[in-house]
CSV table of C-alpha atoms and ligand atoms in Angstrom, one decimal:
chain,number,residue,atom,x,y,z
A,163,UNK,CA,-7.4,1.4,3.2
A,164,UNK,CA,-7.1,-2.4,2.4
A,165,UNK,CA,-8.4,-4.8,5.0
A,166,UNK,CA,-7.3,-8.4,4.9
A,167,UNK,CA,-9.8,-11.3,5.3
A,168,UNK,CA,-8.4,-11.7,8.9
A,169,UNK,CA,-9.5,-8.1,9.7
A,170,UNK,CA,-13.3,-8.9,9.7
A,171,UNK,CA,-13.8,-7.1,13.0
A,172,UNK,CA,-12.7,-3.8,11.5
A,173,UNK,CA,-15.2,-4.3,8.7
A,174,UNK,CA,-18.0,-5.1,11.2
A,175,UNK,CA,-17.2,-1.9,13.1
A,176,UNK,CA,-17.3,0.2,10.0
A,177,UNK,CA,-20.7,-1.2,9.0
A,178,UNK,CA,-22.1,-1.0,12.6
A,179,UNK,CA,-21.3,2.8,12.7
A,180,UNK,CA,-23.4,3.2,9.6
A,181,UNK,CA,-20.4,3.8,7.4
A,182,UNK,CA,-19.8,2.0,4.1
A,183,UNK,CA,-17.0,-0.3,2.8
A,184,UNK,CA,-16.2,-2.4,-0.3
A,185,UNK,CA,-16.7,-6.1,0.0
A,186,UNK,CA,-15.7,-9.1,-2.2
A,187,UNK,CA,-18.3,-11.3,-3.8
A,188,UNK,CA,-18.1,-14.0,-6.4
A,189,UNK,CA,-19.6,-11.6,-9.1
A,190,UNK,CA,-18.0,-8.2,-8.6
A,191,UNK,CA,-16.9,-6.1,-5.6
A,192,UNK,CA,-19.8,-4.4,-3.8
A,193,UNK,CA,-20.2,-1.1,-2.0
A,194,UNK,CA,-21.8,-2.2,1.2
A,195,UNK,CA,-24.0,-0.5,3.9
A,196,UNK,CA,-26.6,-1.4,6.5
A,197,UNK,CA,-30.0,-1.5,4.8
A,198,UNK,CA,-31.7,0.0,7.8
A,199,UNK,CA,-29.4,3.0,8.0
A,200,UNK,CA,-30.5,6.0,5.9
A,201,UNK,CA,-27.0,7.5,6.4
A,202,UNK,CA,-25.2,4.4,5.0
A,203,UNK,CA,-27.6,4.0,2.1
A,204,UNK,CA,-27.4,7.7,1.2
A,205,UNK,CA,-23.6,7.4,1.3
A,206,UNK,CA,-23.6,4.5,-1.2
A,207,UNK,CA,-25.6,6.6,-3.7
A,208,UNK,CA,-23.4,9.6,-3.1
A,209,UNK,CA,-20.1,7.8,-3.5
A,210,UNK,CA,-21.2,5.9,-6.7
A,211,UNK,CA,-23.0,9.1,-8.0
A,212,UNK,CA,-25.8,6.7,-8.7
A,213,UNK,CA,-29.2,8.2,-9.4
A,214,UNK,CA,-31.7,7.6,-6.5
A,215,UNK,CA,-34.1,5.8,-8.8
A,216,UNK,CA,-31.7,2.9,-9.1
A,217,UNK,CA,-32.6,0.3,-6.5
A,218,UNK,CA,-30.0,-1.7,-4.6
A,219,UNK,CA,-29.5,-5.5,-4.1
A,220,UNK,CA,-30.0,-6.7,-0.5
A,221,UNK,CA,-27.4,-9.3,0.5
A,222,UNK,CA,-28.3,-12.0,3.1
A,223,UNK,CA,-26.4,-15.0,4.4
A,224,UNK,CA,-29.1,-17.6,5.0
A,225,UNK,CA,-32.4,-18.5,3.6
A,226,UNK,CA,-34.3,-17.9,6.9
A,227,UNK,CA,-33.7,-14.2,6.5
A,228,UNK,CA,-35.7,-14.0,3.3
A,229,UNK,CA,-38.9,-13.6,5.3
A,230,UNK,CA,-37.6,-10.6,7.1
A,231,UNK,CA,-37.3,-8.9,3.7
A,232,UNK,CA,-40.0,-10.1,1.4
A,233,UNK,CA,-43.8,-10.4,1.6
A,234,UNK,CA,-44.2,-13.2,-1.0
A,235,UNK,CA,-41.9,-16.0,-2.1
A,236,UNK,CA,-43.3,-17.6,-5.3
A,237,UNK,CA,-42.6,-21.3,-5.7
A,238,UNK,CA,-40.4,-20.9,-8.7
A,239,UNK,CA,-38.4,-18.3,-6.8
A,240,UNK,CA,-37.9,-20.8,-3.9
A,241,UNK,CA,-36.7,-23.4,-6.4
A,242,UNK,CA,-34.2,-21.0,-7.8
A,243,UNK,CA,-33.0,-19.9,-4.4
A,244,UNK,CA,-32.5,-23.5,-3.2
A,245,UNK,CA,-30.6,-24.4,-6.4
A,246,UNK,CA,-28.4,-21.3,-6.8
A,247,UNK,CA,-27.8,-19.8,-3.3
A,248,UNK,CA,-25.2,-19.0,-2.2
A,249,UNK,CA,-24.5,-17.8,-5.7
A,250,UNK,CA,-24.9,-15.2,-8.5
A,251,UNK,CA,-28.7,-15.1,-8.7
A,252,UNK,CA,-30.7,-12.1,-7.7
A,253,UNK,CA,-34.5,-12.5,-7.1
A,254,UNK,CA,-36.8,-9.5,-7.3
A,255,UNK,CA,-39.8,-10.1,-5.0
A,256,UNK,CA,-42.6,-8.2,-3.3
A,257,UNK,CA,-41.0,-6.3,-0.5
A,258,UNK,CA,-41.9,-6.6,3.2
A,259,UNK,CA,-42.7,-3.5,5.3
A,260,UNK,CA,-39.3,-3.3,7.0
A,261,UNK,CA,-37.4,-2.6,3.9
A,262,UNK,CA,-36.6,1.2,3.6
A,263,UNK,CA,-37.8,2.9,0.4
A,264,UNK,CA,-34.3,4.3,-0.2
A,265,UNK,CA,-33.0,0.8,-0.8
A,266,UNK,CA,-35.8,-0.1,-3.3
A,267,UNK,CA,-36.0,3.4,-4.9
A,268,UNK,CA,-39.7,3.5,-3.7
A,269,UNK,CA,-40.6,0.3,-5.5
A,270,UNK,CA,-42.9,-2.3,-4.0
A,271,UNK,CA,-40.3,-5.0,-4.9
A,272,UNK,CA,-36.9,-5.7,-3.4
A,273,UNK,CA,-33.9,-7.4,-5.0
A,274,UNK,CA,-32.2,-10.1,-2.8
A,275,UNK,CA,-29.4,-12.6,-3.0
A,276,UNK,CA,-27.0,-14.7,-0.9
A,277,UNK,CA,-23.5,-14.1,-2.3
A,278,UNK,CA,-21.0,-17.0,-2.6
A,279,UNK,CA,-17.9,-15.7,-1.0
A,280,UNK,CA,-16.5,-17.1,2.2
A,281,UNK,CA,-15.2,-13.7,3.5
A,282,UNK,CA,-18.4,-11.9,2.9
A,283,UNK,CA,-20.6,-14.7,4.2
A,284,UNK,CA,-18.5,-14.6,7.4
A,285,UNK,CA,-18.9,-10.9,7.6
A,286,UNK,CA,-22.7,-11.1,7.1
A,287,UNK,CA,-23.0,-13.7,9.9
A,288,UNK,CA,-21.4,-11.2,12.3
A,289,UNK,CA,-23.9,-8.4,11.5
A,290,UNK,CA,-27.3,-7.9,13.0
A,291,UNK,CA,-28.6,-6.5,9.7
A,292,UNK,CA,-28.5,-7.3,6.0
A,293,UNK,CA,-26.4,-5.1,3.7
A,294,UNK,CA,-27.2,-3.4,0.4
A,295,UNK,CA,-24.3,-3.7,-2.0
A,296,UNK,CA,-24.3,-2.3,-5.6
A,297,UNK,CA,-21.1,-2.7,-7.6
A,298,UNK,CA,-18.3,-0.7,-6.1
A,299,UNK,CA,-17.7,1.5,-9.2
A,300,UNK,CA,-18.8,5.1,-10.0
A,301,UNK,CA,-22.0,5.0,-12.0
A,302,UNK,CA,-21.6,3.9,-15.6
A,303,UNK,CA,-18.0,2.7,-15.2
A,304,UNK,CA,-16.6,-0.8,-15.5
A,305,UNK,CA,-17.4,-3.0,-12.4
A,306,UNK,CA,-14.5,-3.9,-10.2
A,307,UNK,CA,-13.4,-7.6,-9.9
A,308,UNK,CA,-10.4,-7.0,-7.6
A,309,UNK,CA,-9.7,-4.9,-4.5
A,310,UNK,CA,-7.1,-3.0,-6.6
A,311,UNK,CA,-9.9,-2.0,-9.1
A,312,UNK,CA,-11.9,-0.6,-6.2
A,313,UNK,CA,-8.9,1.3,-4.8
A,314,UNK,CA,-8.2,2.7,-8.3
A,315,UNK,CA,-11.7,4.3,-8.3
A,316,UNK,CA,-12.0,5.5,-4.7
A,317,UNK,CA,-8.4,5.7,-3.4
A,318,UNK,CA,-8.4,6.4,0.3
A,319,UNK,CA,-12.0,7.5,0.6
A,320,UNK,CA,-13.1,3.9,1.0
A,321,UNK,CA,-12.0,0.9,3.0
A,322,UNK,CA,-11.8,-2.3,0.9
A,323,UNK,CA,-12.1,-5.8,2.4
A,324,UNK,CA,-9.8,-7.8,0.2
A,325,UNK,CA,-11.2,-11.2,-0.8
A,326,UNK,CA,-9.0,-11.7,-3.9
A,327,UNK,CA,-10.2,-11.8,-7.5
A,328,UNK,CA,-13.9,-12.4,-8.1
A,329,UNK,CA,-14.5,-16.0,-9.4
A,330,UNK,CA,-17.5,-15.3,-11.6
A,331,UNK,CA,-16.4,-11.9,-12.8
A,332,UNK,CA,-19.7,-10.3,-14.0
A,333,UNK,CA,-22.9,-9.3,-12.1
A,334,UNK,CA,-25.6,-11.6,-10.9
A,335,UNK,CA,-28.4,-12.8,-13.2
A,336,UNK,CA,-31.6,-11.0,-12.1
A,337,UNK,CA,-35.0,-12.7,-12.1
A,338,UNK,CA,-38.3,-11.0,-11.2
A,339,UNK,CA,-41.9,-12.3,-11.2
A,340,UNK,CA,-45.2,-11.2,-12.5
A,341,UNK,CA,-47.5,-13.3,-10.4
A,342,UNK,CA,-45.9,-16.7,-10.7
A,343,UNK,CA,-44.3,-15.9,-14.1
A,344,UNK,CA,-40.5,-15.5,-14.1
A,345,UNK,CA,-39.0,-12.6,-16.0
A,346,UNK,CA,-35.3,-12.2,-16.8
A,347,UNK,CA,-34.3,-8.6,-15.9
A,348,UNK,CA,-30.6,-8.9,-16.3
A,349,UNK,CA,-28.3,-11.5,-17.9
A,350,UNK,CA,-25.3,-12.3,-15.7
A,351,UNK,CA,-23.2,-15.1,-14.3
A,352,UNK,CA,-25.8,-17.7,-14.7
A,353,UNK,CA,-27.0,-18.3,-18.3
A,354,UNK,CA,-30.6,-18.2,-19.4
A,355,UNK,CA,-30.4,-21.9,-20.4
A,356,UNK,CA,-29.2,-22.9,-16.9
A,357,UNK,CA,-32.2,-21.1,-15.3
A,358,UNK,CA,-34.6,-22.6,-17.8
A,359,UNK,CA,-33.4,-26.1,-17.1
A,360,UNK,CA,-34.8,-25.7,-13.6
A,361,UNK,CA,-38.0,-23.7,-14.0
A,362,UNK,CA,-38.9,-23.8,-17.7
A,363,UNK,CA,-39.1,-20.9,-20.0
A,364,UNK,CA,-38.4,-17.4,-18.7
A,365,UNK,CA,-39.5,-14.3,-20.5
A,366,UNK,CA,-36.8,-11.7,-21.2
A,367,UNK,CA,-37.9,-8.2,-20.2
A,368,UNK,CA,-38.1,-6.2,-23.4
A,369,UNK,CA,-35.4,-3.6,-23.6
A,370,UNK,CA,-37.6,-0.5,-24.0
A,371,UNK,CA,-39.4,-1.4,-20.7
A,372,UNK,CA,-36.2,-2.5,-19.0
A,373,UNK,CA,-34.6,0.7,-18.0
A,374,UNK,CA,-36.8,1.8,-15.2
A,375,UNK,CA,-36.8,-1.6,-13.6
A,376,UNK,CA,-33.2,-2.6,-13.9
A,377,UNK,CA,-30.5,0.1,-14.4
A,378,UNK,CA,-28.1,-2.7,-15.2
A,379,UNK,CA,-30.1,-2.8,-18.4
A,380,UNK,CA,-29.4,0.9,-19.2
A,381,UNK,CA,-27.8,1.2,-22.6
A,382,UNK,CA,-24.6,2.8,-21.5
A,383,UNK,CA,-23.3,0.9,-18.6
A,384,UNK,CA,-20.1,-0.9,-17.6
A,385,UNK,CA,-18.2,1.4,-20.0
A,386,UNK,CA,-14.4,2.1,-20.5
A,387,UNK,CA,-13.4,5.7,-21.0
A,388,UNK,CA,-11.4,4.7,-24.1
A,389,UNK,CA,-13.6,4.7,-27.3
A,390,UNK,CA,-14.5,1.0,-27.7
A,391,UNK,CA,-15.8,-0.7,-30.9
A,392,UNK,CA,-17.6,-4.0,-31.0
A,393,UNK,CA,-17.3,-6.4,-34.0
A,394,UNK,CA,-17.5,-10.1,-35.0
A,395,UNK,CA,-14.2,-9.9,-36.7
A,396,UNK,CA,-11.4,-7.4,-35.8
A,397,UNK,CA,-9.9,-7.6,-39.3
A,398,UNK,CA,-13.0,-5.9,-40.6
A,399,UNK,CA,-12.0,-2.8,-38.6
A,400,UNK,CA,-8.5,-2.6,-40.1
A,401,UNK,CA,-9.4,0.5,-42.1
A,402,UNK,CA,-9.9,2.5,-38.9
A,403,UNK,CA,-6.8,1.5,-37.1
A,404,UNK,CA,-3.9,2.7,-39.3
A,405,UNK,CA,-1.4,4.7,-37.4
A,406,UNK,CA,-3.4,4.4,-34.2
A,407,UNK,CA,-2.6,2.9,-30.8
A,408,UNK,CA,-5.2,0.1,-30.7
A,409,UNK,CA,-6.0,-2.5,-28.1
A,410,UNK,CA,-7.8,-5.7,-29.0
A,411,UNK,CA,-10.0,-7.8,-26.7
A,412,UNK,CA,-10.8,-11.2,-28.1
A,413,UNK,CA,-12.5,-14.3,-26.7
A,414,UNK,CA,-9.8,-16.8,-27.7
A,415,UNK,CA,-6.8,-17.0,-30.2
A,416,UNK,CA,-3.4,-15.5,-30.4
A,417,UNK,CA,-2.1,-12.7,-28.1
A,418,UNK,CA,0.6,-11.5,-30.5
A,419,UNK,CA,-0.2,-9.3,-33.6
A,420,UNK,CA,1.9,-6.3,-34.7
A,421,UNK,CA,-1.2,-4.4,-35.6
A,422,UNK,CA,-2.2,-4.0,-32.0
A,423,UNK,CA,-0.4,-2.3,-29.1
A,424,UNK,CA,-1.9,-4.8,-26.7
A,425,UNK,CA,-4.1,-7.9,-27.0
A,426,UNK,CA,-6.3,-9.4,-24.2
A,427,UNK,CA,-7.3,-13.0,-24.7
A,428,UNK,CA,-10.3,-13.8,-22.5
A,429,UNK,CA,-9.8,-17.6,-22.6
A,430,UNK,CA,-6.8,-19.2,-24.4
A,431,UNK,CA,-8.7,-22.6,-24.3
A,432,UNK,CA,-12.0,-21.1,-25.4
A,433,UNK,CA,-13.9,-21.6,-22.2
A,434,UNK,CA,-16.9,-19.3,-21.6
A,435,UNK,CA,-16.8,-19.3,-17.8
A,436,UNK,CA,-13.1,-18.4,-17.8
A,437,UNK,CA,-13.7,-15.7,-20.4
A,438,UNK,CA,-16.5,-14.2,-18.2
A,439,UNK,CA,-14.3,-14.2,-15.2
A,440,UNK,CA,-11.6,-12.3,-17.1
A,441,UNK,CA,-13.8,-9.8,-19.0
A,442,UNK,CA,-13.8,-6.8,-16.6
A,443,UNK,CA,-10.1,-7.2,-15.6
A,444,UNK,CA,-9.2,-7.2,-19.4
A,445,UNK,CA,-11.3,-4.1,-19.9
A,446,UNK,CA,-9.7,-2.3,-16.9
A,447,UNK,CA,-6.2,-3.1,-18.2
A,448,UNK,CA,-7.0,-1.9,-21.8
A,449,UNK,CA,-8.7,1.2,-20.4
A,450,UNK,CA,-5.6,2.1,-18.4
A,451,UNK,CA,-3.2,2.0,-21.4
A,452,UNK,CA,-3.9,5.4,-22.9
A,453,UNK,CA,-4.9,3.8,-26.2
A,454,UNK,CA,-6.6,5.6,-29.1
A,455,UNK,CA,-9.2,2.9,-29.3
A,456,UNK,CA,-10.2,-0.6,-28.1
A,457,UNK,CA,-11.6,-3.1,-30.5
A,458,UNK,CA,-13.6,-5.9,-28.9
A,459,UNK,CA,-14.6,-9.1,-30.6
A,460,UNK,CA,-17.9,-10.8,-29.7
A,461,UNK,CA,-17.8,-14.1,-27.9
A,462,UNK,CA,-19.8,-17.1,-29.3
A,463,UNK,CA,-23.4,-16.3,-28.7
A,464,UNK,CA,-24.4,-19.2,-26.5
A,465,UNK,CA,-24.6,-19.8,-22.7
A,466,UNK,CA,-22.4,-17.2,-20.8
A,467,UNK,CA,-21.3,-15.9,-24.2
A,468,UNK,CA,-24.7,-14.1,-24.4
A,469,UNK,CA,-23.9,-12.4,-21.0
A,470,UNK,CA,-20.4,-11.4,-22.2
A,471,UNK,CA,-21.8,-9.9,-25.5
A,472,UNK,CA,-24.5,-8.1,-23.5
A,473,UNK,CA,-21.8,-6.3,-21.4
A,474,UNK,CA,-19.7,-5.6,-24.5
A,475,UNK,CA,-22.7,-4.1,-26.3
A,476,UNK,CA,-23.2,-1.7,-23.3
A,477,UNK,CA,-19.5,-0.9,-23.1
A,478,UNK,CA,-19.6,0.3,-26.7
A,479,UNK,CA,-22.8,2.3,-26.9
B,962,AMP,P1,-25.7,-3.3,-9.3
B,962,AMP,O1,-25.7,-4.0,-7.9
B,962,AMP,O2,-25.0,-2.0,-9.4
B,962,AMP,O3,-25.2,-4.3,-10.3
B,962,AMP,O4,-27.2,-3.0,-9.6
B,962,AMP,C1,-28.3,-3.7,-9.0
B,962,AMP,C2,-29.2,-4.2,-10.1
B,962,AMP,O5,-30.4,-4.7,-9.5
B,962,AMP,C3,-29.7,-3.0,-10.9
B,962,AMP,O6,-29.8,-3.3,-12.3
B,962,AMP,C4,-31.1,-2.8,-10.3
B,962,AMP,O7,-31.9,-2.1,-11.1
B,962,AMP,C5,-31.5,-4.2,-10.0
B,962,AMP,N1,-32.6,-4.1,-9.0
B,962,AMP,C6,-32.5,-3.8,-7.7
B,962,AMP,N2,-33.8,-3.8,-7.2
B,962,AMP,C7,-34.7,-4.0,-8.1
B,962,AMP,C8,-36.1,-4.0,-8.2
B,962,AMP,N3,-36.8,-3.8,-7.1
B,962,AMP,N4,-36.7,-4.3,-9.4
B,962,AMP,C9,-35.9,-4.5,-10.5
B,962,AMP,N5,-34.6,-4.4,-10.5
B,962,AMP,C10,-33.9,-4.2,-9.4
B,963,MG,MG1,-23.4,-1.8,-11.2
């Protein structure tokens, strides 16, 4: 069932009866439920087939709610929140006693953010509780950046509040803390450079340690079902593609080439933010074309290009 932005009351009713629904955010669509309802949270895990040891992000609509959820708010976390909220930044902080263990997978920390989407902010304002909202895709599949993507995954088993295409297009950047020291858990819609301009150097969680803390860091994640190969230069893969139906995903450049059945150009003008916003939509389209393989070319490895390449690496494991 698709709900228009003018049908907020229906979305409110669904969440108040401890059911779940998909909501738009500026990053990707989320699968939302009342954080205080065991029934709703269990349903999120069940629908996504997400392992119970993967914690969820709690979504708020105003800064004053942070104290309901967390026990400590380090000064650098506060600076980040003031600068980037509402926006695609998730903070992992020591949790308060109210937050159910199911939401945090038993951890003593909780992930929180204020999303920057007018429809979802209006929805949150009407609710007497925060919502948990992981991406609205089955575990390990490509995250949805439109209501249609969500519908494609869950059909009529899930109501979707339609807020249009997601403006940022990949997940939030996640920052945690060891004491006062900031740690980057997951690269996302805000580049490491942009974070560091505000709070100085951040340490990147080393990959071996990353998996238990942030499943977004799992090796295989955000993956198409079509075999996908990653390269710096698609021409170098030519030996593999003869006689095959091949799709090409490239950062910029031409969209015509007889060697490929279909080409997705992420940004004709070579803009990294535009490319990021188009990444998952392009992967969804390529994955629906019954191709023999997808070849993806890396983006320039700076700024948001690092986040794009991170997602492409995981899509091609
Ligand atoms: P998703 O919303 O599906 O993109 O996934 C939420 C991301 O937030 C996952 O990578 C989680 O592991 C991460 N996350 C949520 N809570 C915590 C936490 N307490 N500590 C570290 N990472 C977390
Ligand atoms: Mg996800």
